[in-house]
PDB file of C-alpha atoms and ligand atoms in Angstrom:
ATOM      1  CA  MET A   1     -37.594-100.687 118.954  1.00  0.00           C
ATOM      2  CA  PRO A   2     -39.077 -98.555 121.694  1.00  0.00           C
ATOM      3  CA  TYR A   3     -37.326 -95.497 122.641  1.00  0.00           C
ATOM      4  CA  GLU A   4     -36.352 -94.387 126.156  1.00  0.00           C
ATOM      5  CA  THR A   5     -36.719 -90.733 125.863  1.00  0.00           C
ATOM      6  CA  ILE A   6     -39.177 -90.046 123.217  1.00  0.00           C
ATOM      7  CA  LEU A   7     -42.550 -91.522 122.090  1.00  0.00           C
ATOM      8  CA  VAL A   8     -43.113 -92.045 118.303  1.00  0.00           C
ATOM      9  CA  GLU A   9     -46.870 -92.636 116.940  1.00  0.00           C
ATOM     10  CA  LYS A  10     -47.909 -92.769 113.322  1.00  0.00           C
ATOM     11  CA  ARG A  11     -51.485 -91.302 112.884  1.00  0.00           C
ATOM     12  CA  GLU A  12     -52.075 -91.890 109.358  1.00  0.00           C
ATOM     13  CA  ALA A  13     -49.698 -89.879 107.156  1.00  0.00           C
ATOM     14  CA  VAL A  14     -48.451 -87.864 110.160  1.00  0.00           C
ATOM     15  CA  THR A  15     -45.835 -88.904 112.626  1.00  0.00           C
ATOM     16  CA  LEU A  16     -46.017 -87.543 116.096  1.00  0.00           C
ATOM     17  CA  VAL A  17     -42.910 -87.531 118.132  1.00  0.00           C
ATOM     18  CA  THR A  18     -43.203 -86.468 121.900  1.00  0.00           C
ATOM     19  CA  LEU A  19     -40.185 -85.649 123.995  1.00  0.00           C
ATOM     20  CA  ASN A  20     -40.672 -87.703 127.234  1.00  0.00           C
ATOM     21  CA  ARG A  21     -38.143 -86.982 130.074  1.00  0.00           C
ATOM     22  CA  PRO A  22     -40.659 -85.350 132.378  1.00  0.00           C
ATOM     23  CA  GLN A  23     -38.482 -85.690 135.446  1.00  0.00           C
ATOM     24  CA  ALA A  24     -36.023 -83.286 133.668  1.00  0.00           C
ATOM     25  CA  LEU A  25     -38.559 -81.066 131.805  1.00  0.00           C
ATOM     26  CA  ASN A  26     -37.469 -82.781 128.571  1.00  0.00           C
ATOM     27  CA  ALA A  27     -33.716 -81.810 128.977  1.00  0.00           C
ATOM     28  CA  LEU A  28     -32.023 -82.688 125.698  1.00  0.00           C
ATOM     29  CA  ASN A  29     -29.358 -85.199 126.665  1.00  0.00           C
ATOM     30  CA  SER A  30     -27.279 -87.427 124.253  1.00  0.00           C
ATOM     31  CA  THR A  31     -29.941 -90.194 124.348  1.00  0.00           C
ATOM     32  CA  VAL A  32     -32.490 -87.855 123.210  1.00  0.00           C
ATOM     33  CA  LEU A  33     -30.354 -86.659 120.301  1.00  0.00           C
ATOM     34  CA  LYS A  34     -29.700 -90.164 119.411  1.00  0.00           C
ATOM     35  CA  GLU A  35     -33.243 -91.170 119.267  1.00  0.00           C
ATOM     36  CA  LEU A  36     -34.561 -87.971 117.638  1.00  0.00           C
ATOM     37  CA  ILE A  37     -31.760 -88.597 114.898  1.00  0.00           C
ATOM     38  CA  GLU A  38     -33.123 -92.094 114.500  1.00  0.00           C
ATOM     39  CA  ALA A  39     -36.894 -91.200 114.476  1.00  0.00           C
ATOM     40  CA  PHE A  40     -36.454 -88.329 111.951  1.00  0.00           C
ATOM     41  CA  ALA A  41     -34.372 -90.367 109.704  1.00  0.00           C
ATOM     42  CA  ALA A  42     -37.166 -93.099 109.964  1.00  0.00           C
ATOM     43  CA  TYR A  43     -39.912 -90.463 109.081  1.00  0.00           C
ATOM     44  CA  ASP A  44     -37.752 -89.358 106.093  1.00  0.00           C
ATOM     45  CA  ALA A  45     -37.445 -92.702 104.753  1.00  0.00           C
ATOM     46  CA  ASP A  46     -41.050 -93.973 105.225  1.00  0.00           C
ATOM     47  CA  GLY A  47     -42.986 -93.294 102.152  1.00  0.00           C
ATOM     48  CA  SER A  48     -46.370 -93.391 103.924  1.00  0.00           C
ATOM     49  CA  GLN A  49     -45.450 -90.515 106.279  1.00  0.00           C
ATOM     50  CA  HIS A  50     -45.706 -86.887 104.911  1.00  0.00           C
ATOM     51  CA  CYS A  51     -45.471 -84.644 107.960  1.00  0.00           C
ATOM     52  CA  LEU A  52     -44.177 -84.723 111.468  1.00  0.00           C
ATOM     53  CA  VAL A  53     -44.934 -82.967 114.767  1.00  0.00           C
ATOM     54  CA  LEU A  54     -42.583 -82.651 117.477  1.00  0.00           C
ATOM     55  CA  THR A  55     -43.983 -81.730 120.859  1.00  0.00           C
ATOM     56  CA  GLY A  56     -43.082 -81.891 124.505  1.00  0.00           C
ATOM     57  CA  SER A  57     -45.317 -81.734 127.693  1.00  0.00           C
ATOM     58  CA  GLU A  58     -47.744 -79.093 129.064  1.00  0.00           C
ATOM     59  CA  LYS A  59     -44.901 -77.749 131.300  1.00  0.00           C
ATOM     60  CA  ALA A  60     -42.090 -77.878 128.903  1.00  0.00           C
ATOM     61  CA  PHE A  61     -41.299 -78.431 125.231  1.00  0.00           C
ATOM     62  CA  ALA A  62     -37.745 -78.744 126.459  1.00  0.00           C
ATOM     63  CA  ALA A  63     -35.981 -76.778 129.176  1.00  0.00           C
ATOM     64  CA  GLY A  64     -32.660 -76.975 127.169  1.00  0.00           C
ATOM     65  CA  ALA A  65     -29.576 -79.009 126.739  1.00  0.00           C
ATOM     66  CA  ASP A  66     -29.013 -81.311 129.660  1.00  0.00           C
ATOM     67  CA  ILE A  67     -27.057 -79.195 132.057  1.00  0.00           C
ATOM     68  CA  LYS A  68     -26.131 -82.066 134.353  1.00  0.00           C
ATOM     69  CA  GLU A  69     -24.624 -83.849 131.309  1.00  0.00           C
ATOM     70  CA  MET A  70     -22.580 -80.809 130.319  1.00  0.00           C
ATOM     71  CA  GLN A  71     -21.416 -79.779 133.491  1.00  0.00           C
ATOM     72  CA  VAL A  72     -18.480 -82.121 133.812  1.00  0.00           C
ATOM     73  CA  GLN A  73     -17.317 -81.657 130.219  1.00  0.00           C
ATOM     74  CA  GLY A  74     -14.118 -79.986 129.284  1.00  0.00           C
ATOM     75  CA  PHE A  75     -13.105 -78.141 126.126  1.00  0.00           C
ATOM     76  CA  PRO A  76     -11.033 -81.313 124.756  1.00  0.00           C
ATOM     77  CA  ASP A  77     -14.390 -83.443 125.275  1.00  0.00           C
ATOM     78  CA  MET A  78     -16.528 -80.896 123.673  1.00  0.00           C
ATOM     79  CA  TYR A  79     -14.253 -80.241 120.839  1.00  0.00           C
ATOM     80  CA  SER A  80     -13.298 -83.755 120.110  1.00  0.00           C
ATOM     81  CA  ALA A  81     -16.761 -85.026 120.198  1.00  0.00           C
ATOM     82  CA  ASN A  82     -18.004 -81.849 118.121  1.00  0.00           C
ATOM     83  CA  PHE A  83     -20.779 -81.802 120.767  1.00  0.00           C
ATOM     84  CA  PHE A  84     -24.052 -80.808 119.228  1.00  0.00           C
ATOM     85  CA  ALA A  85     -23.199 -81.418 115.777  1.00  0.00           C
ATOM     86  CA  GLY A  86     -25.280 -84.252 115.627  1.00  0.00           C
ATOM     87  CA  TRP A  87     -28.303 -81.749 115.665  1.00  0.00           C
ATOM     88  CA  GLU A  88     -27.334 -80.962 112.036  1.00  0.00           C
ATOM     89  CA  GLN A  89     -28.747 -84.263 111.173  1.00  0.00           C
ATOM     90  CA  VAL A  90     -32.152 -83.276 112.406  1.00  0.00           C
ATOM     91  CA  THR A  91     -32.134 -80.093 110.394  1.00  0.00           C
ATOM     92  CA  ARG A  92     -31.348 -82.109 107.318  1.00  0.00           C
ATOM     93  CA  THR A  93     -34.870 -83.745 107.441  1.00  0.00           C
ATOM     94  CA  ARG A  94     -36.200 -83.245 103.928  1.00  0.00           C
ATOM     95  CA  LYS A  95     -39.819 -83.627 104.766  1.00  0.00           C
ATOM     96  CA  PRO A  96     -41.719 -81.006 106.536  1.00  0.00           C
ATOM     97  CA  TRP A  97     -42.140 -80.967 110.377  1.00  0.00           C
ATOM     98  CA  ILE A  98     -43.660 -78.680 112.837  1.00  0.00           C
ATOM     99  CA  ALA A  99     -42.735 -77.946 116.469  1.00  0.00           C
ATOM    100  CA  ALA A 100     -45.732 -77.780 118.733  1.00  0.00           C
ATOM    101  CA  VAL A 101     -44.490 -75.815 121.880  1.00  0.00           C
ATOM    102  CA  ALA A 102     -46.185 -75.477 125.183  1.00  0.00           C
ATOM    103  CA  GLY A 103     -44.436 -74.285 128.409  1.00  0.00           C
ATOM    104  CA  PHE A 104     -40.792 -73.798 128.451  1.00  0.00           C
ATOM    105  CA  ALA A 105     -38.638 -73.797 125.243  1.00  0.00           C
ATOM    106  CA  LEU A 106     -35.417 -72.741 126.817  1.00  0.00           C
ATOM    107  CA  GLY A 107     -31.607 -72.780 125.491  1.00  0.00           C
ATOM    108  CA  GLY A 108     -31.390 -76.076 123.319  1.00  0.00           C
ATOM    109  CA  GLY A 109     -35.296 -76.372 123.652  1.00  0.00           C
ATOM    110  CA  CYS A 110     -35.751 -73.079 121.917  1.00  0.00           C
ATOM    111  CA  GLU A 111     -33.216 -74.033 119.454  1.00  0.00           C
ATOM    112  CA  VAL A 112     -34.677 -77.336 118.473  1.00  0.00           C
ATOM    113  CA  ALA A 113     -38.089 -75.700 117.927  1.00  0.00           C
ATOM    114  CA  MET A 114     -36.379 -72.988 115.617  1.00  0.00           C
ATOM    115  CA  MET A 115     -34.866 -75.989 113.674  1.00  0.00           C
ATOM    116  CA  ALA A 116     -38.625 -77.008 112.612  1.00  0.00           C
ATOM    117  CA  ASP A 117     -39.926 -75.579 109.536  1.00  0.00           C
ATOM    118  CA  PHE A 118     -42.412 -73.597 111.772  1.00  0.00           C
ATOM    119  CA  ILE A 119     -43.680 -73.297 115.353  1.00  0.00           C
ATOM    120  CA  ILE A 120     -47.075 -73.418 116.555  1.00  0.00           C
ATOM    121  CA  ALA A 121     -47.164 -72.223 120.114  1.00  0.00           C
ATOM    122  CA  ALA A 122     -49.699 -72.674 123.036  1.00  0.00           C
ATOM    123  CA  ASP A 123     -50.421 -69.400 124.959  1.00  0.00           C
ATOM    124  CA  THR A 124     -48.443 -70.988 127.745  1.00  0.00           C
ATOM    125  CA  ALA A 125     -45.187 -71.009 125.663  1.00  0.00           C
ATOM    126  CA  LYS A 126     -42.101 -69.302 127.043  1.00  0.00           C
ATOM    127  CA  PHE A 127     -39.093 -68.928 124.769  1.00  0.00           C
ATOM    128  CA  GLY A 128     -35.552 -68.031 125.995  1.00  0.00           C
ATOM    129  CA  GLN A 129     -31.872 -68.390 125.478  1.00  0.00           C
ATOM    130  CA  PRO A 130     -30.606 -68.258 129.050  1.00  0.00           C
ATOM    131  CA  GLU A 131     -27.211 -69.803 128.501  1.00  0.00           C
ATOM    132  CA  ILE A 132     -25.424 -66.769 129.485  1.00  0.00           C
ATOM    133  CA  LYS A 133     -26.755 -67.316 133.144  1.00  0.00           C
ATOM    134  CA  LEU A 134     -24.856 -70.621 133.003  1.00  0.00           C
ATOM    135  CA  GLY A 135     -21.594 -68.806 131.772  1.00  0.00           C
ATOM    136  CA  VAL A 136     -21.892 -70.186 128.106  1.00  0.00           C
ATOM    137  CA  THR A 137     -23.631 -69.032 124.984  1.00  0.00           C
ATOM    138  CA  PRO A 138     -26.192 -70.706 122.708  1.00  0.00           C
ATOM    139  CA  GLY A 139     -24.604 -73.817 120.932  1.00  0.00           C
ATOM    140  CA  MET A 140     -27.229 -75.219 118.802  1.00  0.00           C
ATOM    141  CA  GLY A 141     -27.889 -72.483 116.334  1.00  0.00           C
ATOM    142  CA  GLY A 142     -29.648 -70.068 118.688  1.00  0.00           C
ATOM    143  CA  SER A 143     -27.641 -66.962 117.848  1.00  0.00           C
ATOM    144  CA  GLN A 144     -28.090 -67.569 114.124  1.00  0.00           C
ATOM    145  CA  ARG A 145     -31.629 -68.921 113.793  1.00  0.00           C
ATOM    146  CA  LEU A 146     -33.027 -66.589 116.603  1.00  0.00           C
ATOM    147  CA  THR A 147     -31.524 -63.465 114.845  1.00  0.00           C
ATOM    148  CA  HIS A 148     -32.895 -64.464 111.528  1.00  0.00           C
ATOM    149  CA  ALA A 149     -36.353 -64.965 112.851  1.00  0.00           C
ATOM    150  CA  ILE A 150     -36.735 -61.877 115.215  1.00  0.00           C
ATOM    151  CA  GLY A 151     -33.779 -59.557 114.279  1.00  0.00           C
ATOM    152  CA  LYS A 152     -30.672 -58.297 115.934  1.00  0.00           C
ATOM    153  CA  ALA A 153     -32.318 -56.177 118.807  1.00  0.00           C
ATOM    154  CA  LYS A 154     -34.620 -58.775 120.113  1.00  0.00           C
ATOM    155  CA  ALA A 155     -32.110 -61.557 119.766  1.00  0.00           C
ATOM    156  CA  MET A 156     -29.446 -59.611 121.355  1.00  0.00           C
ATOM    157  CA  GLU A 157     -31.745 -58.751 124.351  1.00  0.00           C
ATOM    158  CA  MET A 158     -32.916 -62.250 124.921  1.00  0.00           C
ATOM    159  CA  CYS A 159     -29.423 -63.788 124.668  1.00  0.00           C
ATOM    160  CA  LEU A 160     -27.636 -61.185 126.625  1.00  0.00           C
ATOM    161  CA  THR A 161     -30.134 -60.816 129.526  1.00  0.00           C
ATOM    162  CA  GLY A 162     -31.530 -64.301 129.386  1.00  0.00           C
ATOM    163  CA  ARG A 163     -35.133 -62.818 129.509  1.00  0.00           C
ATOM    164  CA  MET A 164     -38.028 -65.090 128.187  1.00  0.00           C
ATOM    165  CA  MET A 165     -40.413 -64.122 125.634  1.00  0.00           C
ATOM    166  CA  ASN A 166     -44.107 -65.089 126.020  1.00  0.00           C
ATOM    167  CA  ALA A 167     -46.099 -66.666 123.159  1.00  0.00           C
ATOM    168  CA  GLU A 168     -47.928 -63.407 122.105  1.00  0.00           C
ATOM    169  CA  ASP A 169     -44.553 -61.551 121.900  1.00  0.00           C
ATOM    170  CA  ALA A 170     -43.095 -64.522 119.959  1.00  0.00           C
ATOM    171  CA  GLU A 171     -45.966 -64.411 117.527  1.00  0.00           C
ATOM    172  CA  ARG A 172     -45.619 -60.498 117.136  1.00  0.00           C
ATOM    173  CA  ALA A 173     -41.688 -60.658 116.563  1.00  0.00           C
ATOM    174  CA  GLY A 174     -42.180 -63.732 114.011  1.00  0.00           C
ATOM    175  CA  LEU A 175     -40.605 -66.385 116.009  1.00  0.00           C
ATOM    176  CA  VAL A 176     -43.849 -68.561 115.791  1.00  0.00           C
ATOM    177  CA  ALA A 177     -46.524 -68.942 113.023  1.00  0.00           C
ATOM    178  CA  ARG A 178     -49.546 -68.933 115.388  1.00  0.00           C
ATOM    179  CA  VAL A 179     -50.595 -69.057 118.886  1.00  0.00           C
ATOM    180  CA  VAL A 180     -53.382 -71.310 120.117  1.00  0.00           C
ATOM    181  CA  PRO A 181     -54.992 -71.967 123.400  1.00  0.00           C
ATOM    182  CA  ALA A 182     -52.743 -74.642 125.309  1.00  0.00           C
ATOM    183  CA  ALA A 183     -55.955 -77.146 125.448  1.00  0.00           C
ATOM    184  CA  TYR A 184     -55.885 -77.286 121.480  1.00  0.00           C
ATOM    185  CA  LEU A 185     -52.066 -77.213 120.993  1.00  0.00           C
ATOM    186  CA  LEU A 186     -51.904 -80.786 119.626  1.00  0.00           C
ATOM    187  CA  GLU A 187     -55.029 -80.851 117.996  1.00  0.00           C
ATOM    188  CA  GLU A 188     -54.182 -77.590 115.851  1.00  0.00           C
ATOM    189  CA  ALA A 189     -50.616 -78.808 115.199  1.00  0.00           C
ATOM    190  CA  LEU A 190     -51.994 -82.077 113.967  1.00  0.00           C
ATOM    191  CA  LYS A 191     -54.481 -80.333 111.831  1.00  0.00           C
ATOM    192  CA  ALA A 192     -51.776 -78.135 110.195  1.00  0.00           C
ATOM    193  CA  ALA A 193     -49.610 -81.545 109.674  1.00  0.00           C
ATOM    194  CA  GLU A 194     -52.515 -83.230 108.134  1.00  0.00           C
ATOM    195  CA  THR A 195     -53.057 -80.374 105.702  1.00  0.00           C
ATOM    196  CA  ILE A 196     -49.438 -80.554 104.663  1.00  0.00           C
ATOM    197  CA  ALA A 197     -49.504 -84.256 104.469  1.00  0.00           C
ATOM    198  CA  SER A 198     -52.535 -83.986 101.966  1.00  0.00           C
ATOM    199  CA  MET A 199     -50.488 -82.027  99.551  1.00  0.00           C
ATOM    200  CA  ALA A 200     -48.307 -83.227  96.647  1.00  0.00           C
ATOM    201  CA  PRO A 201     -45.285 -84.559  98.606  1.00  0.00           C
ATOM    202  CA  LEU A 202     -42.678 -83.601  96.098  1.00  0.00           C
ATOM    203  CA  ALA A 203     -44.021 -79.966  96.137  1.00  0.00           C
ATOM    204  CA  ALA A 204     -43.844 -80.115  99.847  1.00  0.00           C
ATOM    205  CA  ILE A 205     -40.175 -80.955  99.926  1.00  0.00           C
ATOM    206  CA  ALA A 206     -39.528 -78.436  97.215  1.00  0.00           C
ATOM    207  CA  THR A 207     -41.155 -75.562  99.082  1.00  0.00           C
ATOM    208  CA  LYS A 208     -39.305 -76.287 102.181  1.00  0.00           C
ATOM    209  CA  GLU A 209     -35.941 -76.585 100.023  1.00  0.00           C
ATOM    210  CA  MET A 210     -36.590 -73.294  98.461  1.00  0.00           C
ATOM    211  CA  ILE A 211     -37.564 -71.309 101.528  1.00  0.00           C
ATOM    212  CA  ASN A 212     -34.668 -72.673 103.516  1.00  0.00           C
ATOM    213  CA  ALA A 213     -32.369 -71.571 100.620  1.00  0.00           C
ATOM    214  CA  SER A 214     -33.281 -67.934 101.358  1.00  0.00           C
ATOM    215  CA  PHE A 215     -31.044 -68.195 104.422  1.00  0.00           C
ATOM    216  CA  GLU A 216     -28.043 -69.278 102.215  1.00  0.00           C
ATOM    217  CA  MET A 217     -28.503 -67.423  98.946  1.00  0.00           C
ATOM    218  CA  GLY A 218     -28.734 -63.801  97.612  1.00  0.00           C
ATOM    219  CA  LEU A 219     -31.971 -62.760  96.242  1.00  0.00           C
ATOM    220  CA  ALA A 220     -31.028 -63.261  92.465  1.00  0.00           C
ATOM    221  CA  GLN A 221     -29.606 -66.577  93.150  1.00  0.00           C
ATOM    222  CA  GLY A 222     -32.478 -67.802  95.339  1.00  0.00           C
ATOM    223  CA  ILE A 223     -35.044 -66.652  92.833  1.00  0.00           C
ATOM    224  CA  ASN A 224     -33.290 -68.623  90.288  1.00  0.00           C
ATOM    225  CA  PHE A 225     -33.175 -71.757  92.571  1.00  0.00           C
ATOM    226  CA  GLU A 226     -36.864 -71.288  93.229  1.00  0.00           C
ATOM    227  CA  ARG A 227     -37.379 -71.168  89.336  1.00  0.00           C
ATOM    228  CA  ARG A 228     -35.478 -74.216  88.608  1.00  0.00           C
ATOM    229  CA  LEU A 229     -37.237 -76.334  91.237  1.00  0.00           C
ATOM    230  CA  PHE A 230     -40.583 -75.001  90.089  1.00  0.00           C
ATOM    231  CA  HIS A 231     -39.552 -76.105  86.545  1.00  0.00           C
ATOM    232  CA  GLY A 232     -38.489 -79.358  87.728  1.00  0.00           C
ATOM    233  CA  LEU A 233     -42.033 -80.143  89.158  1.00  0.00           C
ATOM    234  CA  PHE A 234     -43.390 -80.069  85.571  1.00  0.00           C
ATOM    235  CA  GLY A 235     -41.550 -83.383  85.111  1.00  0.00           C
ATOM    236  CA  THR A 236     -43.840 -84.919  87.880  1.00  0.00           C
ATOM    237  CA  GLU A 237     -47.059 -86.787  87.721  1.00  0.00           C
ATOM    238  CA  ASP A 238     -48.401 -84.812  90.431  1.00  0.00           C
ATOM    239  CA  GLN A 239     -48.231 -81.530  88.503  1.00  0.00           C
ATOM    240  CA  LYS A 240     -50.196 -83.091  85.740  1.00  0.00           C
ATOM    241  CA  GLU A 241     -52.755 -84.572  88.411  1.00  0.00           C
ATOM    242  CA  GLY A 242     -53.094 -81.301  90.387  1.00  0.00           C
ATOM    243  CA  MET A 243     -53.731 -79.203  87.422  1.00  0.00           C
ATOM    244  CA  ALA A 244     -56.076 -81.700  85.892  1.00  0.00           C
ATOM    245  CA  ALA A 245     -57.894 -81.952  89.164  1.00  0.00           C
ATOM    246  CA  PHE A 246     -58.258 -78.159  89.405  1.00  0.00           C
ATOM    247  CA  VAL A 247     -59.860 -78.036  85.950  1.00  0.00           C
ATOM    248  CA  GLU A 248     -62.083 -81.240  86.596  1.00  0.00           C
ATOM    249  CA  LYS A 249     -63.240 -79.480  89.855  1.00  0.00           C
ATOM    250  CA  ARG A 250     -61.939 -82.304  92.045  1.00  0.00           C
ATOM    251  CA  PRO A 251     -59.422 -83.059  94.732  1.00  0.00           C
ATOM    252  CA  GLY A 252     -55.951 -84.199  93.650  1.00  0.00           C
ATOM    253  CA  ASN A 253     -54.971 -87.817  93.815  1.00  0.00           C
ATOM    254  CA  TRP A 254     -51.042 -87.706  94.592  1.00  0.00           C
ATOM    255  CA  THR A 255     -48.765 -90.466  93.947  1.00  0.00           C
ATOM    256  CA  GLY A 256     -45.511 -88.617  95.142  1.00  0.00           C
ATOM    257  CA  ARG A 257     -44.180 -89.159  91.533  1.00  0.00           C
TER     258      ARG A 257
HETATM  259  C1  LIG B   1     -30.989 -80.711 133.206  1.00  0.00           C
HETATM  260  C2  LIG B   1     -32.951 -79.933 133.958  1.00  0.00           C
HETATM  261  C3  LIG B   1     -32.852 -78.703 133.002  1.00  0.00           C
HETATM  262  C4  LIG B   1     -31.796 -78.865 132.051  1.00  0.00           C
HETATM  263  C5  LIG B   1     -34.576 -78.478 134.211  1.00  0.00           C
HETATM  264  N1  LIG B   1     -33.921 -79.620 134.737  1.00  0.00           N
HETATM  265  N2  LIG B   1     -33.949 -77.968 133.277  1.00  0.00           N
HETATM  266  N3  LIG B   1     -32.002 -80.887 133.984  1.00  0.00           N
HETATM  267  N4  LIG B   1     -30.833 -79.735 132.254  1.00  0.00           N
HETATM  268  N5  LIG B   1     -31.608 -77.862 131.168  1.00  0.00           N
HETATM  269  C6  LIG B   1     -34.520 -80.429 135.799  1.00  0.00           C
HETATM  270  C7  LIG B   1     -34.245 -79.787 137.284  1.00  0.00           C
HETATM  271  O1  LIG B   1     -32.864 -79.983 137.490  1.00  0.00           O
HETATM  272  C8  LIG B   1     -35.260 -80.605 137.992  1.00  0.00           C
HETATM  273  O2  LIG B   1     -34.513 -81.920 138.386  1.00  0.00           O
HETATM  274  C9  LIG B   1     -36.449 -80.858 137.043  1.00  0.00           C
HETATM  275  O3  LIG B   1     -35.890 -80.688 135.851  1.00  0.00           O
HETATM  276  C10 LIG B   1     -37.461 -79.838 137.422  1.00  0.00           C
HETATM  277  O4  LIG B   1     -36.842 -78.575 137.198  1.00  0.00           O
HETATM  278  P1  LIG B   1     -37.077 -77.316 138.334  1.00  0.00           P
HETATM  279  O5  LIG B   1     -36.168 -76.316 138.154  1.00  0.00           O
HETATM  280  O6  LIG B   1     -37.301 -77.992 139.664  1.00  0.00           O
HETATM  281  O7  LIG B   1     -38.481 -76.757 137.829  1.00  0.00           O
HETATM  282  P2  LIG B   1     -39.095 -75.316 138.023  1.00  0.00           P
HETATM  283  O8  LIG B   1     -38.646 -74.759 139.485  1.00  0.00           O
HETATM  284  O9  LIG B   1     -40.415 -75.272 137.533  1.00  0.00           O
HETATM  285  O10 LIG B   1     -38.181 -74.476 136.839  1.00  0.00           O
HETATM  286  C11 LIG B   1     -38.293 -74.583 135.518  1.00  0.00           C
HETATM  287  C12 LIG B   1     -37.087 -73.862 134.766  1.00  0.00           C
HETATM  288  C13 LIG B   1     -35.753 -74.328 135.345  1.00  0.00           C
HETATM  289  C14 LIG B   1     -37.230 -72.379 134.997  1.00  0.00           C
HETATM  290  C15 LIG B   1     -37.323 -74.258 133.391  1.00  0.00           C
HETATM  291  O11 LIG B   1     -35.859 -75.735 135.366  1.00  0.00           O
HETATM  292  C16 LIG B   1     -34.729 -73.910 134.422  1.00  0.00           C
HETATM  293  O12 LIG B   1     -34.250 -72.735 134.561  1.00  0.00           O
HETATM  294  N6  LIG B   1     -34.120 -74.870 133.850  1.00  0.00           N
HETATM  295  C17 LIG B   1     -32.797 -74.711 133.079  1.00  0.00           C
HETATM  296  C18 LIG B   1     -33.066 -73.819 131.808  1.00  0.00           C
HETATM  297  C19 LIG B   1     -31.825 -73.436 131.035  1.00  0.00           C
HETATM  298  O13 LIG B   1     -30.909 -72.813 131.581  1.00  0.00           O
HETATM  299  N7  LIG B   1     -31.742 -73.964 129.848  1.00  0.00           N
HETATM  300  C20 LIG B   1     -30.649 -73.826 129.088  1.00  0.00           C
HETATM  301  C21 LIG B   1     -29.816 -74.882 129.279  1.00  0.00           C
HETATM  302  S1  LIG B   1     -28.361 -74.798 128.485  1.00  0.00           S
HETATM  303  P3  LIG B   1     -34.264 -82.338 140.067  1.00  0.00           P
HETATM  304  O14 LIG B   1     -33.878 -83.728 139.773  1.00  0.00           O
HETATM  305  O15 LIG B   1     -33.118 -81.292 140.209  1.00  0.00           O
HETATM  306  O16 LIG B   1     -35.471 -81.844 140.639  1.00  0.00           O
HETATM  307  C22 LIG B   1     -28.521 -75.147 126.911  1.00  0.00           C
HETATM  308  C23 LIG B   1     -27.301 -74.874 126.126  1.00  0.00           C
HETATM  309  C24 LIG B   1     -27.381 -74.986 124.676  1.00  0.00           C
HETATM  310  O17 LIG B   1     -29.461 -75.476 126.401  1.00  0.00           O
HETATM  311  C25 LIG B   1     -26.025 -74.712 124.093  1.00  0.00           C
HETATM  312  C26 LIG B   1     -24.981 -74.138 124.870  1.00  0.00           C
HETATM  313  C27 LIG B   1     -24.199 -74.933 125.875  1.00  0.00           C
END
């Protein structure tokens, strides 16, 4: 079924999802959320797909949650609908995904990019949490994920002043994995996704799970969790294949089992 606000394309083992509301700088309304939940769930369930790239346009990854949609809402509406809770479903995607960000990633746009396993930014990217200028605060995890990513001082400054951070500063602060020239953003993000998709699929999921666990667990508990998942992979065909391939000096041929 075609989507209204996103484009979804499978490129061999990589799913490319493009936010497509150019008239609103990809503002994230409830249709976008509904469609992203569907597309991410389809990706997770599709055995032929092993990495996903989420991107926007040259001008904007996404300029935030849709202000026009939120403007008329009152507390009872927001609270009873548990507004924004649906985004948790996107963060529960088990397989890897990358955000490829060019232009504005503001408010909810920055928050969605931070939900990705990592961000590759174009040199035109601008990150910000300007909600305070609208009389509110981040509401899709920004106060937590941004603080984890760049620390209290920079997160406080961004959220209290609404100041945007450019791509170079974002890389220096640890918000993005890498900055590339805008013209090569998609190419570079797809290349990274293809590399990930060429790895043993269960090892990729386990890697993601253990790194994400570091946000929830203490060091000893996290290391134990890592070790258990590592041990578990020795029950897979792909561990036997990967180590045999190394010894036999050939590429691994993964089954995902
Ligand atoms: C709805 C938006 C929008 C948004 C832009 N548009 N951002 N519509 N929600 N978040 C619409 C504009 O209304 C306009 O449509 C069209 O997109 C083009 O935007 P312009 O402002 O004309 O473009 P430009 O002058 O280039 O400025 C770009 C911009 C600016 C700096 C990114 O659009 C801007 O400041 N946007 C809002 C950024 C923001 O505050 N984001 C946080 C949202 S709150 P029309 O039809 O009018 O021409 C958020 C909250 C999360 O994300 C949780 C807490 C509630």
